[in-house]
mmCIF file with all atom_site columns, C-alpha atoms in Angstrom:
data_model
loop_
_atom_site.group_PDB
_atom_site.id
_atom_site.type_symbol
_atom_site.label_atom_id
_atom_site.label_alt_id
_atom_site.label_comp_id
_atom_site.label_asym_id
_atom_site.label_entity_id
_atom_site.label_seq_id
_atom_site.pdbx_PDB_ins_code
_atom_site.Cartn_x
_atom_site.Cartn_y
_atom_site.Cartn_z
_atom_site.occupancy
_atom_site.B_iso_or_equiv
_atom_site.pdbx_formal_charge
_atom_site.auth_seq_id
_atom_site.auth_comp_id
_atom_site.auth_asym_id
_atom_site.auth_atom_id
_atom_site.pdbx_PDB_model_num
ATOM 1  C CA . SER A 1 1  ? 101.848 75.363 111.159 1.00 51.00 ? 1  SER A CA 1
ATOM 2  C CA . SER A 1 2  ? 103.564 75.377 114.598 1.00 66.00 ? 2  SER A CA 1
ATOM 3  C CA . PHE A 1 3  ? 107.138 76.774 115.136 1.00 66.00 ? 3  PHE A CA 1
ATOM 4  C CA . PHE A 1 4  ? 108.283 73.317 116.270 1.00 72.00 ? 4  PHE A CA 1
ATOM 5  C CA . SER A 1 5  ? 106.994 71.696 113.108 1.00 80.00 ? 5  SER A CA 1
ATOM 6  C CA . LEU A 1 6  ? 109.407 69.157 111.545 1.00 83.00 ? 6  LEU A CA 1
ATOM 7  C CA . GLU A 1 7  ? 108.660 71.172 108.316 1.00 84.00 ? 7  GLU A CA 1
ATOM 8  C CA . ASN A 1 8  ? 110.639 74.045 109.743 1.00 84.00 ? 8  ASN A CA 1
ATOM 9  C CA . LEU A 1 9  ? 113.755 71.987 109.965 1.00 84.00 ? 9  LEU A CA 1
ATOM 10 C CA . LYS A 1 10 ? 113.760 71.548 106.232 1.00 86.00 ? 10 LYS A CA 1
ATOM 11 C CA . ASN A 1 11 ? 116.567 73.475 104.290 1.00 88.00 ? 11 ASN A CA 1
ATOM 12 C CA . LYS A 1 12 ? 117.992 74.937 107.737 1.00 93.00 ? 12 LYS A CA 1
ATOM 13 C CA . GLN A 1 13 ? 121.368 74.738 108.928 1.00 96.00 ? 13 GLN A CA 1
ATOM 14 C CA . GLY A 1 14 ? 122.539 74.407 112.704 1.00 95.00 ? 14 GLY A CA 1
ATOM 15 C CA . ILE A 1 15 ? 125.451 74.249 114.896 1.00 96.00 ? 15 ILE A CA 1
ATOM 16 C CA . GLU A 1 16 ? 125.998 72.169 118.103 1.00 96.00 ? 16 GLU A CA 1
ATOM 17 C CA . LEU A 1 17 ? 128.409 73.646 120.394 1.00 95.00 ? 17 LEU A CA 1
ATOM 18 C CA . GLY A 1 18 ? 130.240 71.113 122.860 1.00 94.00 ? 18 GLY A CA 1
ATOM 19 C CA . CYS A 1 19 ? 128.449 68.396 121.057 1.00 96.00 ? 19 CYS A CA 1
ATOM 20 C CA . GLY A 1 20 ? 130.029 65.312 123.058 1.00 94.00 ? 20 GLY A CA 1
ATOM 21 C CA . CYS A 1 21 ? 128.560 62.250 121.524 1.00 96.00 ? 21 CYS A CA 1
ATOM 22 C CA . GLY A 1 22 ? 126.460 64.395 119.173 1.00 97.00 ? 22 GLY A CA 1
ATOM 23 C CA . LEU A 1 23 ? 122.958 63.068 119.893 1.00 97.00 ? 23 LEU A CA 1
ATOM 24 C CA . PRO A 1 24 ? 121.056 66.388 119.668 1.00 96.00 ? 24 PRO A CA 1
ATOM 25 C CA . GLY A 1 25 ? 122.670 67.339 116.312 1.00 97.00 ? 25 GLY A CA 1
ATOM 26 C CA . ILE A 1 26 ? 122.382 63.849 114.882 1.00 97.00 ? 26 ILE A CA 1
ATOM 27 C CA . CYS A 1 27 ? 118.659 63.776 115.760 1.00 95.00 ? 27 CYS A CA 1
ATOM 28 C CA . LEU A 1 28 ? 118.156 66.982 114.067 1.00 95.00 ? 28 LEU A CA 1
ATOM 29 C CA . ALA A 1 29 ? 120.070 65.769 110.944 1.00 95.00 ? 29 ALA A CA 1
ATOM 30 C CA . LYS A 1 30 ? 117.841 62.670 110.920 1.00 94.00 ? 30 LYS A CA 1
ATOM 31 C CA . LEU A 1 31 ? 114.784 64.855 111.320 1.00 92.00 ? 31 LEU A CA 1
ATOM 32 C CA . GLY A 1 32 ? 115.581 66.851 108.089 1.00 91.00 ? 32 GLY A CA 1
ATOM 33 C CA . MET A 1 33 ? 118.109 69.687 108.802 1.00 93.00 ? 33 MET A CA 1
ATOM 34 C CA . LYS A 1 34 ? 120.012 70.443 105.564 1.00 95.00 ? 34 LYS A CA 1
ATOM 35 C CA . LYS A 1 35 ? 123.239 70.678 107.337 1.00 97.00 ? 35 LYS A CA 1
ATOM 36 C CA . MET A 1 36 ? 124.390 70.234 111.167 1.00 97.00 ? 36 MET A CA 1
ATOM 37 C CA . ILE A 1 37 ? 127.969 71.189 112.281 1.00 98.00 ? 37 ILE A CA 1
ATOM 38 C CA . LEU A 1 38 ? 128.752 69.507 115.516 1.00 98.00 ? 38 LEU A CA 1
ATOM 39 C CA . THR A 1 39 ? 131.787 71.157 117.461 1.00 97.00 ? 39 THR A CA 1
ATOM 40 C CA . ASP A 1 40 ? 133.925 69.912 120.468 1.00 96.00 ? 40 ASP A CA 1
ATOM 41 C CA . PHE A 1 41 ? 137.594 69.424 121.207 1.00 93.00 ? 41 PHE A CA 1
ATOM 42 C CA . GLU A 1 42 ? 139.289 66.902 118.954 1.00 94.00 ? 42 GLU A CA 1
ATOM 43 C CA . GLU A 1 43 ? 139.476 63.947 121.289 1.00 93.00 ? 43 GLU A CA 1
ATOM 44 C CA . ALA A 1 44 ? 135.737 64.099 121.936 1.00 93.00 ? 44 ALA A CA 1
ATOM 45 C CA . LEU A 1 45 ? 134.974 64.240 118.158 1.00 97.00 ? 45 LEU A CA 1
ATOM 46 C CA . GLU A 1 46 ? 136.152 60.777 117.487 1.00 96.00 ? 46 GLU A CA 1
ATOM 47 C CA . LEU A 1 47 ? 132.995 59.199 119.129 1.00 97.00 ? 47 LEU A CA 1
ATOM 48 C CA . THR A 1 48 ? 130.920 61.878 117.427 1.00 97.00 ? 48 THR A CA 1
ATOM 49 C CA . ARG A 1 49 ? 132.209 60.788 114.097 1.00 98.00 ? 49 ARG A CA 1
ATOM 50 C CA . LYS A 1 50 ? 131.491 57.237 114.823 1.00 98.00 ? 50 LYS A CA 1
ATOM 51 C CA . ASN A 1 51 ? 127.928 58.162 115.868 1.00 98.00 ? 51 ASN A CA 1
ATOM 52 C CA . ILE A 1 52 ? 127.491 60.060 112.653 1.00 98.00 ? 52 ILE A CA 1
ATOM 53 C CA . GLU A 1 53 ? 128.635 57.026 110.569 1.00 98.00 ? 53 GLU A CA 1
ATOM 54 C CA . LYS A 1 54 ? 126.357 54.655 112.583 1.00 98.00 ? 54 LYS A CA 1
ATOM 55 C CA . ASN A 1 55 ? 123.243 56.801 112.123 1.00 97.00 ? 55 ASN A CA 1
ATOM 56 C CA . GLN A 1 56 ? 124.001 57.344 108.425 1.00 97.00 ? 56 GLN A CA 1
ATOM 57 C CA . VAL A 1 57 ? 123.786 61.283 108.557 1.00 97.00 ? 57 VAL A CA 1
ATOM 58 C CA . SER A 1 58 ? 127.394 61.763 106.892 1.00 97.00 ? 58 SER A CA 1
ATOM 59 C CA . LYS A 1 59 ? 125.807 63.906 103.963 1.00 96.00 ? 59 LYS A CA 1
ATOM 60 C CA . ASN A 1 60 ? 124.247 66.457 106.110 1.00 95.00 ? 60 ASN A CA 1
ATOM 61 C CA . CYS A 1 61 ? 126.300 66.247 109.512 1.00 96.00 ? 61 CYS A CA 1
ATOM 62 C CA . GLU A 1 62 ? 129.965 67.289 110.039 1.00 97.00 ? 62 GLU A CA 1
ATOM 63 C CA . THR A 1 63 ? 132.308 67.845 112.781 1.00 98.00 ? 63 THR A CA 1
ATOM 64 C CA . GLN A 1 64 ? 134.758 70.709 113.550 1.00 97.00 ? 64 GLN A CA 1
ATOM 65 C CA . SER A 1 65 ? 137.274 71.135 116.435 1.00 95.00 ? 65 SER A CA 1
ATOM 66 C CA . LEU A 1 66 ? 136.485 73.958 118.591 1.00 92.00 ? 66 LEU A CA 1
ATOM 67 C CA . ILE A 1 67 ? 138.035 74.798 122.024 1.00 85.00 ? 67 ILE A CA 1
ATOM 68 C CA . TRP A 1 68 ? 136.151 77.306 124.167 1.00 77.00 ? 68 TRP A CA 1
ATOM 69 C CA . GLY A 1 69 ? 138.121 80.036 125.842 1.00 75.00 ? 69 GLY A CA 1
ATOM 70 C CA . LYS A 1 70 ? 141.344 79.226 124.028 1.00 65.00 ? 70 LYS A CA 1
ATOM 71 C CA . THR A 1 71 ? 143.164 82.175 122.498 1.00 68.00 ? 71 THR A CA 1
ATOM 72 C CA . ASP A 1 72 ? 146.247 82.514 120.365 1.00 68.00 ? 72 ASP A CA 1
ATOM 73 C CA . GLU A 1 73 ? 147.906 84.800 122.712 1.00 63.00 ? 73 GLU A CA 1
#
């Protein structure tokens, strides 16, 4: 089997950093990833959540707010 086989996605988890509209993560979820976490700043995630719902991948796709370079100092 090839490294890029769809079978290799089964029971795997992934994270998409700076997901924007979430297209790559949503596609991977639809192709069989067990769980995808899509991250971006909170304002961008509104569209991502809508796309997750429209593509019916809510059970294996979630969003989390993440701001690159932001420290608590």
